[in-house]
Short mmCIF file of C-alpha atoms in Angstrom, two decimals:
data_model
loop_
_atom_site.label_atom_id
_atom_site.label_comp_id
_atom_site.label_asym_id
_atom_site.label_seq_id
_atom_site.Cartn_x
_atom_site.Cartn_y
_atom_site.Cartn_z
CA UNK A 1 59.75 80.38 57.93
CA UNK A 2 62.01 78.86 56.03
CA UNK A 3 65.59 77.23 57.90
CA UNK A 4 67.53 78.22 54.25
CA UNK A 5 70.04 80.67 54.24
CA UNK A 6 68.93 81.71 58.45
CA UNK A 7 71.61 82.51 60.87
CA UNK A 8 71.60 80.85 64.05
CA UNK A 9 72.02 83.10 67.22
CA UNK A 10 69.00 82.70 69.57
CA UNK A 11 66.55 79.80 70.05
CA UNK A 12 63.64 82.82 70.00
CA UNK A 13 64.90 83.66 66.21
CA UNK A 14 62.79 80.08 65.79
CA UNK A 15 59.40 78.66 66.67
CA UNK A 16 58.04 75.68 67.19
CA UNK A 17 56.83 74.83 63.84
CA UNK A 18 61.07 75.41 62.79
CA UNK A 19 61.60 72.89 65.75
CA UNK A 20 59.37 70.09 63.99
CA UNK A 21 60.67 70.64 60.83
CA UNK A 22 64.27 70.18 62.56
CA UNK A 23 63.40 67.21 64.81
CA UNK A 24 61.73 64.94 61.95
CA UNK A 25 65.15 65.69 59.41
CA UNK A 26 67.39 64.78 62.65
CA UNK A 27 65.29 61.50 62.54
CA UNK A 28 65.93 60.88 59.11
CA UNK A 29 69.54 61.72 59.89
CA UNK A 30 70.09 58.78 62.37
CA UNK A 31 70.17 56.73 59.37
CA UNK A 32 73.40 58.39 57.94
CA UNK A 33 74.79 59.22 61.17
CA UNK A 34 77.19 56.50 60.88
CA UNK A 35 77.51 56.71 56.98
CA UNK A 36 77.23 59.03 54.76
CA UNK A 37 74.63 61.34 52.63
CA UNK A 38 75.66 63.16 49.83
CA UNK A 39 73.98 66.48 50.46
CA UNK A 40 76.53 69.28 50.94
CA UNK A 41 79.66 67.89 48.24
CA UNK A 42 80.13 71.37 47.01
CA UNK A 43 80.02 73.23 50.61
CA UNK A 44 82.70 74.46 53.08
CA UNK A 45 81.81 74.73 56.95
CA UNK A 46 84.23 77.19 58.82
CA UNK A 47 84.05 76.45 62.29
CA UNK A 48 85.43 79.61 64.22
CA UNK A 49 86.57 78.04 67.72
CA UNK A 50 87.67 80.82 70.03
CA UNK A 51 86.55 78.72 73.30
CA UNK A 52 87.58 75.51 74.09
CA UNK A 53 84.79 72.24 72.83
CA UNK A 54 84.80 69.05 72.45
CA UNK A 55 81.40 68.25 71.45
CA UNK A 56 79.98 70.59 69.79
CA UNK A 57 82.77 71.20 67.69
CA UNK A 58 83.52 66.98 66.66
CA UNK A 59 79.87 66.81 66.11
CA UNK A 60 79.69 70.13 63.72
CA UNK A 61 82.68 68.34 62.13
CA UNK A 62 81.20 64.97 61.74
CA UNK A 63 78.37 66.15 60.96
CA UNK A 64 79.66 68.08 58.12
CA UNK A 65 81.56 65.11 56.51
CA UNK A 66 78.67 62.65 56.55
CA UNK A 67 77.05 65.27 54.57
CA UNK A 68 79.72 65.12 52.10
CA UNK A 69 81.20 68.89 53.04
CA UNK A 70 84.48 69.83 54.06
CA UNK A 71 86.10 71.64 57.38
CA UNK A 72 88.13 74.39 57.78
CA UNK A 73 89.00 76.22 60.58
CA UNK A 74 90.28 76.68 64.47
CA UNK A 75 89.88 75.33 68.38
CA UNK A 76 91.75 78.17 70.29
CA UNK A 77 93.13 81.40 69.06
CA UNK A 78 97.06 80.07 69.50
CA UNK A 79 97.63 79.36 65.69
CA UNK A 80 95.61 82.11 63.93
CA UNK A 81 96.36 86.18 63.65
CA UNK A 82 94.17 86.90 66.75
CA UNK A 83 97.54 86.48 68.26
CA UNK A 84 98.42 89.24 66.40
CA UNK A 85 96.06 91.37 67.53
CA UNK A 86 93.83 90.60 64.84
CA UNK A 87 90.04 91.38 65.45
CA UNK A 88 86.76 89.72 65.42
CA UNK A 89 85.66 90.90 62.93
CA UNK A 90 88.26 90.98 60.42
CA UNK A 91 88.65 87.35 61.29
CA UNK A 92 85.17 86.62 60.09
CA UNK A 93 85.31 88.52 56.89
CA UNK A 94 87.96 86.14 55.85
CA UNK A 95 85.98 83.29 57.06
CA UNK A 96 83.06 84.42 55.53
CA UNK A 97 84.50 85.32 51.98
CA UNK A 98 86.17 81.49 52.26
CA UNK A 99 82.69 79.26 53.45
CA UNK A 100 79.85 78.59 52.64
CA UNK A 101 78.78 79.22 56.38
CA UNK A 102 80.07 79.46 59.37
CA UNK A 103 79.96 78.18 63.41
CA UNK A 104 81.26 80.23 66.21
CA UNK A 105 82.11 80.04 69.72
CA UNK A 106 83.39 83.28 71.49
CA UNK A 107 83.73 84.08 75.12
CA UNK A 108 82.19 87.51 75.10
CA UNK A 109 77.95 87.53 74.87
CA UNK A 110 76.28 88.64 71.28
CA UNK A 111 79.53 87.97 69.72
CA UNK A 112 77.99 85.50 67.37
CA UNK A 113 75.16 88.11 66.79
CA UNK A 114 78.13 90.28 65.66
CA UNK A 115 79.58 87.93 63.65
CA UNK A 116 76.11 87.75 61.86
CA UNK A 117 75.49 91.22 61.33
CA UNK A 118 79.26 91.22 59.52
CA UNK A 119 78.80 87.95 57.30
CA UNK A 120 76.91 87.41 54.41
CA UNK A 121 76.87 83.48 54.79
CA UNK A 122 74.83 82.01 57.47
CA UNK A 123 76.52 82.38 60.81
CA UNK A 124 75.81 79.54 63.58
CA UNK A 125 76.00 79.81 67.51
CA UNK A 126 77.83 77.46 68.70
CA UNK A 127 77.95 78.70 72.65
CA UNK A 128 78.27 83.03 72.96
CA UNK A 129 79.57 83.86 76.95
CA UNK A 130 77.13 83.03 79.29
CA UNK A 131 74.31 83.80 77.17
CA UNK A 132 73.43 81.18 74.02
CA UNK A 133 73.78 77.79 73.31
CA UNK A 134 70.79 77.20 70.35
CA UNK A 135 72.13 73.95 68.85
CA UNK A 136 72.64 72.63 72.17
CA UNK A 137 68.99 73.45 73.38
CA UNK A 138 67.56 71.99 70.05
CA UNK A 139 69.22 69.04 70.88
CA UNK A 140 68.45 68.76 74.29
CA UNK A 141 64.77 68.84 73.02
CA UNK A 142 65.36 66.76 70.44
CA UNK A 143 66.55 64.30 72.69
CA UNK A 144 63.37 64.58 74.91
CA UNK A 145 61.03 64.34 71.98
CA UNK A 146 62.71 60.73 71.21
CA UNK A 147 62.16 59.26 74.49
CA UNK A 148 58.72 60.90 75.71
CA UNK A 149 57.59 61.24 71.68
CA UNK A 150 56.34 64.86 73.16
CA UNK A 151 57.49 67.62 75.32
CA UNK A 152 54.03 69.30 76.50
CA UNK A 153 52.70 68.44 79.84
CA UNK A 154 56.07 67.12 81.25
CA UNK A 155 57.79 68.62 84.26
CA UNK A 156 61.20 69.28 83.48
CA UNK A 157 63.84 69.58 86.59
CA UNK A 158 66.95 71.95 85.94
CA UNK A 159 69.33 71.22 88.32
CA UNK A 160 73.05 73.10 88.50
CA UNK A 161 74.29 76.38 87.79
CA UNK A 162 71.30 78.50 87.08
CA UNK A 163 73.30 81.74 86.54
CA UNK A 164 76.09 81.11 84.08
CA UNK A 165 75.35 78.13 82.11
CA UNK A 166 74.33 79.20 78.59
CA UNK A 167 72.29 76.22 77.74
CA UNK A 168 69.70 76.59 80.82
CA UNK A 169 69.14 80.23 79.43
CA UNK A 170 68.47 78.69 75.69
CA UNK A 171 66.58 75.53 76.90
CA UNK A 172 64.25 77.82 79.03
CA UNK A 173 63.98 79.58 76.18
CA UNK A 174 63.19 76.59 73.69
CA UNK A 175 60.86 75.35 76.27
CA UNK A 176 58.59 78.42 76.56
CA UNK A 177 57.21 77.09 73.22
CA UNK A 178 56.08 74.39 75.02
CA UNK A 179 53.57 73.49 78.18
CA UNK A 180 56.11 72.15 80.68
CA UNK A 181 56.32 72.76 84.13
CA UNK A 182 59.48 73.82 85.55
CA UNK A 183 61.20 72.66 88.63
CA UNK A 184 64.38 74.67 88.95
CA UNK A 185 67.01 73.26 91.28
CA UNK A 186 70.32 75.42 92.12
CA UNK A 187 72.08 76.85 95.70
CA UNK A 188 70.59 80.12 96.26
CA UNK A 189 73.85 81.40 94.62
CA UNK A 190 73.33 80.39 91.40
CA UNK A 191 69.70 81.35 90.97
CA UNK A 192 68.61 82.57 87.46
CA UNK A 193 69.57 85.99 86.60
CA UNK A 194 66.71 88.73 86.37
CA UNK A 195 67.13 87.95 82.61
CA UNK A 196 65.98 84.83 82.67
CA UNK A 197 63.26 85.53 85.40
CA UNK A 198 61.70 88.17 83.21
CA UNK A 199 61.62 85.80 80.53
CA UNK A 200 59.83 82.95 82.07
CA UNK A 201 57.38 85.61 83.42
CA UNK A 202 56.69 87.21 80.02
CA UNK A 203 56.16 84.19 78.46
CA UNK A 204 53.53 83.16 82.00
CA UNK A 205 56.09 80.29 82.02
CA UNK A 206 55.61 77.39 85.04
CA UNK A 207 58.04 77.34 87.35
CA UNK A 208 59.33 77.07 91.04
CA UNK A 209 62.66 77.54 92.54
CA UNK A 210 64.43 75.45 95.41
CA UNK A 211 67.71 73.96 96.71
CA UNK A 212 66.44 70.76 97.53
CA UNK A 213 66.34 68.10 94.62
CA UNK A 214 64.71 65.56 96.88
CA UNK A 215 61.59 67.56 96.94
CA UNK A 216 61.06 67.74 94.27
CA UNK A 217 62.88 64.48 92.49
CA UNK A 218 59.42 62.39 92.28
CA UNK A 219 57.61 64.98 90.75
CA UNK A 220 59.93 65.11 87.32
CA UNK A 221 60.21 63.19 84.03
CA UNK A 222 63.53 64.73 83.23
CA UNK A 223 66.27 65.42 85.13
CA UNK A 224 68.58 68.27 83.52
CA UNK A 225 71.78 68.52 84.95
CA UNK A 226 74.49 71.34 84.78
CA UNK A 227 77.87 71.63 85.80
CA UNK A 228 79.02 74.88 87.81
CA UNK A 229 80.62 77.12 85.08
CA UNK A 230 83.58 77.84 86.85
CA UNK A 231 85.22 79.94 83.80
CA UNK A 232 81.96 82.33 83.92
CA UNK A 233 82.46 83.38 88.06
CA UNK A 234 83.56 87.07 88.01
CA UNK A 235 85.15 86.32 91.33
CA UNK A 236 87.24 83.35 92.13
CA UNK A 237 86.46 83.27 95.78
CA UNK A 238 82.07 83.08 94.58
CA UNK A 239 83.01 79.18 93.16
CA UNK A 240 85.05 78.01 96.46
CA UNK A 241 81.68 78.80 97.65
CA UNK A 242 79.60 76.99 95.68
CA UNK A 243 81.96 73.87 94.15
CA UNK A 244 80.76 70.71 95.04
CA UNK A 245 76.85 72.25 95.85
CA UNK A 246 75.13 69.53 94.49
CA UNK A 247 75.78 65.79 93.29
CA UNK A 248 73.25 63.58 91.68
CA UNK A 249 73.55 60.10 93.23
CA UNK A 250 71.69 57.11 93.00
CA UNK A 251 70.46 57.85 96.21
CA UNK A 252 68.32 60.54 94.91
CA UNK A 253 67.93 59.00 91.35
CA UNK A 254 65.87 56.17 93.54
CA UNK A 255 63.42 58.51 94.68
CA UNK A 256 62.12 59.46 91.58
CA UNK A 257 60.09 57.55 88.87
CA UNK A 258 60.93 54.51 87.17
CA UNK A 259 61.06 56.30 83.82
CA UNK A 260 62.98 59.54 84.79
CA UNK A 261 65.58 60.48 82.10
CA UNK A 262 68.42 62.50 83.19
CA UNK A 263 69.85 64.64 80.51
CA UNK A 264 73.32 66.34 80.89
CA UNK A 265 75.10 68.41 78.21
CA UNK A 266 78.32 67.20 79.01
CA UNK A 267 81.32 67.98 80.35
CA UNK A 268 80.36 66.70 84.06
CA UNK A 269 83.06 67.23 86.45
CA UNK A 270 81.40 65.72 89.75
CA UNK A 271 77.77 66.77 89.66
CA UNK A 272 76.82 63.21 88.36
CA UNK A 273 78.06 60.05 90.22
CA UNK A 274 79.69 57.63 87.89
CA UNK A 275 77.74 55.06 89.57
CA UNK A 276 74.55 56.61 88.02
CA UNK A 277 76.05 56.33 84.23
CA UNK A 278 74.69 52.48 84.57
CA UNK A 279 71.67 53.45 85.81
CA UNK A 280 68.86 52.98 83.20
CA UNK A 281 67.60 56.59 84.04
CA UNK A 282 70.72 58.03 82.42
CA UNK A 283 70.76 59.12 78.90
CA UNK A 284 73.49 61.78 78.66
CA UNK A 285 75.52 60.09 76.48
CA UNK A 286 72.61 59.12 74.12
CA UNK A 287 71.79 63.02 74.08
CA UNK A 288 75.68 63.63 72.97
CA UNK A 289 75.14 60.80 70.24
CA UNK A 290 72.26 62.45 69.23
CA UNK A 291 74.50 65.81 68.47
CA UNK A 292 75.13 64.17 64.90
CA UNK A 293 72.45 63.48 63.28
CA UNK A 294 70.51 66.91 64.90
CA UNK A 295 73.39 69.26 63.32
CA UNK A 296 72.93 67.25 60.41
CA UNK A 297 69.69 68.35 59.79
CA UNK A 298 70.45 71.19 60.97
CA UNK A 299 73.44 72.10 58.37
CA UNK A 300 71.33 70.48 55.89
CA UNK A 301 68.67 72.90 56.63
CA UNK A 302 70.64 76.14 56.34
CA UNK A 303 72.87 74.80 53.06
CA UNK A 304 70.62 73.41 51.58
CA UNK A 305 67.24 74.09 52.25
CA UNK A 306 63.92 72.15 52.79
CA UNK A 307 64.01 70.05 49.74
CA UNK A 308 65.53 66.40 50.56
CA UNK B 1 57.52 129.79 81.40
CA UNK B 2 54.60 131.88 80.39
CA UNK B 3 54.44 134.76 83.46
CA UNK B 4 56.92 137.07 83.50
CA UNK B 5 57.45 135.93 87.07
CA UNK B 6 58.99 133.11 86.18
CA UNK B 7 61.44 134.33 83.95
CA UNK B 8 64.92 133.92 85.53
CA UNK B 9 67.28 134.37 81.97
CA UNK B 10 66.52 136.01 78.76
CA UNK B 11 64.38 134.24 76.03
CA UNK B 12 66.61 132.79 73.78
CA UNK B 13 66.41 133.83 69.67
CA UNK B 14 67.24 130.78 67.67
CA UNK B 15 67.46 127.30 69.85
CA UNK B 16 65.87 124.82 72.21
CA UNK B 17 64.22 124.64 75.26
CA UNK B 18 63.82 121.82 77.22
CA UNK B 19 60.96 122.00 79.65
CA UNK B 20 59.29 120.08 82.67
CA UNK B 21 62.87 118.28 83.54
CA UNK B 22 62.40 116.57 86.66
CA UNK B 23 64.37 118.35 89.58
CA UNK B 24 68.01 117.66 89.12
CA UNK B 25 68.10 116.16 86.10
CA UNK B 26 69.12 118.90 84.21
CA UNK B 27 73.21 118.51 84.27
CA UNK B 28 71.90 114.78 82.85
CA UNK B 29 69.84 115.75 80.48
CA UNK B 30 72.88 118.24 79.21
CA UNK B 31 75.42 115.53 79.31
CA UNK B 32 73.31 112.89 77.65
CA UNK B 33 73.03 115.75 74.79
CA UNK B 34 76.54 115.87 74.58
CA UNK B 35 76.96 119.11 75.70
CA UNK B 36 79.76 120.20 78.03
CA UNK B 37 79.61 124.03 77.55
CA UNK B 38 83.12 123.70 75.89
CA UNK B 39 81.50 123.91 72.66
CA UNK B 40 80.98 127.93 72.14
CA UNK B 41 77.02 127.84 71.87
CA UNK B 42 75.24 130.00 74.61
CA UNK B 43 73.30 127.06 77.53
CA UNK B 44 71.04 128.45 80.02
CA UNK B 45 70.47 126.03 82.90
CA UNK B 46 67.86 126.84 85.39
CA UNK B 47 67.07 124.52 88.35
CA UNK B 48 64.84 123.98 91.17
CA UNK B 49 62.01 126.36 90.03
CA UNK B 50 58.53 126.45 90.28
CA UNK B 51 56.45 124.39 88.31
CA UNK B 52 52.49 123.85 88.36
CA UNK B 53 52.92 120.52 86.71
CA UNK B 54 55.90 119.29 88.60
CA UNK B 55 55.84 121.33 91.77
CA UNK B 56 59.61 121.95 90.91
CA UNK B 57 61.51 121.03 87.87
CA UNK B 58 64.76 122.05 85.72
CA UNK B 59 65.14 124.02 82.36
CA UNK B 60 67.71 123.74 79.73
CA UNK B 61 67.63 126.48 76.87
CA UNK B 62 70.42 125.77 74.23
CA UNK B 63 70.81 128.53 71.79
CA UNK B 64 72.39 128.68 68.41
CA UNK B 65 72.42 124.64 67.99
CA UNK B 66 70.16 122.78 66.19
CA UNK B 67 69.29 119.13 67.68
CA UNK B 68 67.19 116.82 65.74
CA UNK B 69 64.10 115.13 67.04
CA UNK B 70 65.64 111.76 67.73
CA UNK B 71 68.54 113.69 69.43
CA UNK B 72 65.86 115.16 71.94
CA UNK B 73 64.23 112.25 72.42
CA UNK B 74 66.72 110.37 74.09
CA UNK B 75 66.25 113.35 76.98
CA UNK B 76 63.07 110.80 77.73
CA UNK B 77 66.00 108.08 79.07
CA UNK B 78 66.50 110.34 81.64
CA UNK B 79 63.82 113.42 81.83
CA UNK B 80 60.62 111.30 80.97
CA UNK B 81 57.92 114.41 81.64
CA UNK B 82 60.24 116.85 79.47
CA UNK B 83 58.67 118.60 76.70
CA UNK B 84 60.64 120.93 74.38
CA UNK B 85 60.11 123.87 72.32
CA UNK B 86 61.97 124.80 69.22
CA UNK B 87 62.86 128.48 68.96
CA UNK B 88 62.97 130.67 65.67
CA UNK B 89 63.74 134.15 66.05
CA UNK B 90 62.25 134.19 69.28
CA UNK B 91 59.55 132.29 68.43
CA UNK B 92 58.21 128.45 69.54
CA UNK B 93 57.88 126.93 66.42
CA UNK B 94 57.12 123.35 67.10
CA UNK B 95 56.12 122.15 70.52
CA UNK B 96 56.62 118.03 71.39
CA UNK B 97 56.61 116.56 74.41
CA UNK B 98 59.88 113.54 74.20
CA UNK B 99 59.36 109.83 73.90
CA UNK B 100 62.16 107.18 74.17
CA UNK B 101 62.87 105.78 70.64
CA UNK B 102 62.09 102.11 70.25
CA UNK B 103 65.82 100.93 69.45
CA UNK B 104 68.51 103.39 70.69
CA UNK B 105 71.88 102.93 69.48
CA UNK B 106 75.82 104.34 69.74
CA UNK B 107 74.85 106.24 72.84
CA UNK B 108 74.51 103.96 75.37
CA UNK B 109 76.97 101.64 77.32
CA UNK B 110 76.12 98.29 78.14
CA UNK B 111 77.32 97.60 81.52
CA UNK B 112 78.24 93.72 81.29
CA UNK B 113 81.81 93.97 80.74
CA UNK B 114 81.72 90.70 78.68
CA UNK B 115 79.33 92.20 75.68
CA UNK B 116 80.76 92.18 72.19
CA UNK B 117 79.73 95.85 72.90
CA UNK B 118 82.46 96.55 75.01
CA UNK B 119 85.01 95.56 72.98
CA UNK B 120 87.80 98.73 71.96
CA UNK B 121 88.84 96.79 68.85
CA UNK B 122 85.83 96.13 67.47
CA UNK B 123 83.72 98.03 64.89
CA UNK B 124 80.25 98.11 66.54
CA UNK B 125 78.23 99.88 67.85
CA UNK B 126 76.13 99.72 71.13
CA UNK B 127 72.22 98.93 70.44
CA UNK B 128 69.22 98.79 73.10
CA UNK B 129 65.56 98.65 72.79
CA UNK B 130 62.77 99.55 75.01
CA UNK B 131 61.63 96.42 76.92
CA UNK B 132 59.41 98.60 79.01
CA UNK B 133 59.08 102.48 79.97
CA UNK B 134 57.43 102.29 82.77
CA UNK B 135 59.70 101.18 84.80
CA UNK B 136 62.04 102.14 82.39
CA UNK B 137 63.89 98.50 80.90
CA UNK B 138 66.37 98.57 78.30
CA UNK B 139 67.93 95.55 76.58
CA UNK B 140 71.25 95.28 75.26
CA UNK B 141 70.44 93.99 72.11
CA UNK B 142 73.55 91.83 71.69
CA UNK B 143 74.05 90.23 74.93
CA UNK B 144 70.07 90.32 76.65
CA UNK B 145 71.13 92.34 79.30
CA UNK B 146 68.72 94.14 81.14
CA UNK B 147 69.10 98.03 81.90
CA UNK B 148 67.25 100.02 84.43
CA UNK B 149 67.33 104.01 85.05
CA UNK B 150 70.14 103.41 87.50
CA UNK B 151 72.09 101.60 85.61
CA UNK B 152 71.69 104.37 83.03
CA UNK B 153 72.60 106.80 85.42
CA UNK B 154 75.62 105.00 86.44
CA UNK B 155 77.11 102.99 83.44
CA UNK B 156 76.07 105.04 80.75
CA UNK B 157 78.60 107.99 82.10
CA UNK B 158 75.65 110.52 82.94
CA UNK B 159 76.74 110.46 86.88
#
């Protein structure tokens, strides 16, 4: 199918041919990443920002302008008319009737799904509750298909907060178009939901569970690292319990294989050493770089279609 | 319902019966209908009796309000074996045993809290579909979360 014109909610809306397509016009994007490619002169990008981001908003924005397309829009509800009381989806109509498509990031789950089902122009997930993360996941792939040129047959580790993080949901997801095995890695508190269990069983996904990333550290080719998502605990008193779980050091980094990558989608807080950021294992930032020229491609695929 | 034995209230003239409700389920099934007996139409409710199929079961007979098929079928959510029986002038016109509709929607509550769903001040409108029915699995169709006969029972406002 066709990227023109699509909203993007869910990873599953895609398949893996609509990942190729994405992944070889993000490669042709790292060539304008840093310049500029006259694609989108005519188009507005709204970017709807009820949730705090740094990432994936700057990159949506950059990405935007190297295409030659303008910004409009909000980080934080403090300056618009939802102070007012103003719903979500009065807010979008406007948006909508004003862009040519538009981003969002809301606190509450299917709220970009919503915002969809209200807009005529393409709508774009940019991180729903606890639930979707799609661009983030693409990239996160993305990023593994530049340094292993593949994704099947690799065994992927997941380490972090297997409960609330939105982008281990949509990665899973993403990945179950792929033949990976899985190693996930959390304290038993933060254990996939029944969701996400169900999933990887429909899909007769590989996978084990355990606490202990030493077991399993020699094992992986990536390393996927999460922080606790401390703003998605219903109770306070559940994170005291589980802050500080898990650290990745280069202690364990040692263990494992000379050519491990460890991804992260950034923020950390203190579930990656600094010491391993010099590590040659660690490619985090390289993934976040990489947020350009994917949404690129990505934009470029919804505005404008196919055709270069 | 077919020996006079069995025949605890009066056959009803123009309505619905709702057979082969699993015992205890029939203050559910009634509530899940909408109905709180508030409304002026005549409900018979008959439970705990004798059932070949069922060894015991419940009966609902509504009179003098017509449901539509898709109404009646979301008495599967909670009645799965029910069958029902559409009355004319004391006749059973049509006879179908209820099925859960793929997608279900407006009826339902989704119980995570944090749903778009769940939101006062927002014009939408709950939506599940059938991930499996047996076990019966619903899916909240905007946030992914999962929904079993329990949850139903307790979220949805039928307990």
């Amino acid at each position: 199918m066709t990227w023109f014109n699509r909203d993007v909610i869910g990873v599953l809306d895609f398949g893996r041919e609509d990942f190729e397509v994405l992944f070889s016009e993000a490669l042709n994007m790292e060539k304008y990443a840093k310049s500029r490619l006259d694609l989108l002169g005519d188009k507005v990008l709204a970017l709807a920002f009820f949730e705090p981001s740094t990432r994936t908003r700057l990159s949506f924005e950059t990405a935007m302008l190297r295409l030659g397309g303008r910004v409009i829009g909000f980080s934080g509800t403090e300056a618009t008319s939802m102070t007012k009381g103003e719903n979500l989806a009065d807010t979008i109509r406007m948006l909508d009737a004003y862009a040519n498509a538009i981003v969002i990031r809301h606190s509450l789950e299917g709220a970009a799904k919503f915002a969809a089902e209200i807009a005529e122009s393409p709508v774009i997930n940019a991180g729903d509750g606890s639930q979707n993360h799609p661009t983030q996941a693409m990239l996160d792939l993305y990023t593994i298909w530049r340094e292993f040129k593949v994704i099947d047959d690799l065994s992927i580790g997941i380490l972090g907060d297997l409960r609330y993080a939105r982008v281990v949901n949509s990665l899973i997801q993403a990945l179950s178009y792929y033949r990976v095995k899985l190693h996930l890695i959390s304290p038993e508190l933060l254990r996939p939901r029944q969701e996400l269990v169900e999933f990887m069983n429909s899909r007769n996904m590989k996978y084990d569970w355990t606490d202990d990333p030493y077991g399993v550290i020699n094992d992986l080719d990536v390393l996927y690292v999460v922080r606790i998502q401390r703003e998605r605990f219903p109770d306070p008193m559940e994170y005291e319990k589980v802050k500080g779980a898990y650290k990745v050091t280069p202690k364990l980094i040692e263990r494992g294989k000379p050519s491990l990558v460890i991804l992260h989608p950034l923020p950390r807080v203190d579930e990656i050493d600094f010491a391993v950021d010099n590590m040659p294992q660690a490619r985090y930032f390289k993934q976040a770089s990489l947020g350009v020229p994917l949404r690129m491609a990505l934009l470029k695929l919804v505005l404008a279609g196919d055709k270069s | 319902m077919s020996s006079k034995r069995e025949l605890i209230i009066s056959k009803i003239r123009d309505g619905v019966v709702i057979d082969h409700i699993p015992t205890g389920r029939a203050l559910l099934v009634l509530r899940l209908l909408g109905i709180s007996g508030r409304e002026g139409f005549r409900v018979a409710l008959v439970m705990n009796v004798e059932s070949r199929k069922l060894g015991t079961k419940d009966i609902v007979k509504i009179e003098g309000r017509e449901l539509t098929k898709d109404e009646l079928n979301l008495v599967a959510l909670v009645a799965p074996t029910a069958t029902v029986n559409i009355i004319r002038d004391y006749e059973v016109v049509s006879k179908f045993k209820v099925a859960i509709p793929d997608v279900i929607e407006g009826l339902l509550k989704c119980k995570n809290p944090r749903c778009i769903t769940n939101q006062q001040r927002e014009p939408v409108r709950s939506r599940f579909r059938v991930l499996s029915r047996e076990p019966l699995k619903l899916v909240c169709d905007y946030c992914g979360t999962i929904h079993e006969l329990n949850d139903i029972e307790r979220y949805f406002g039928l307990t």
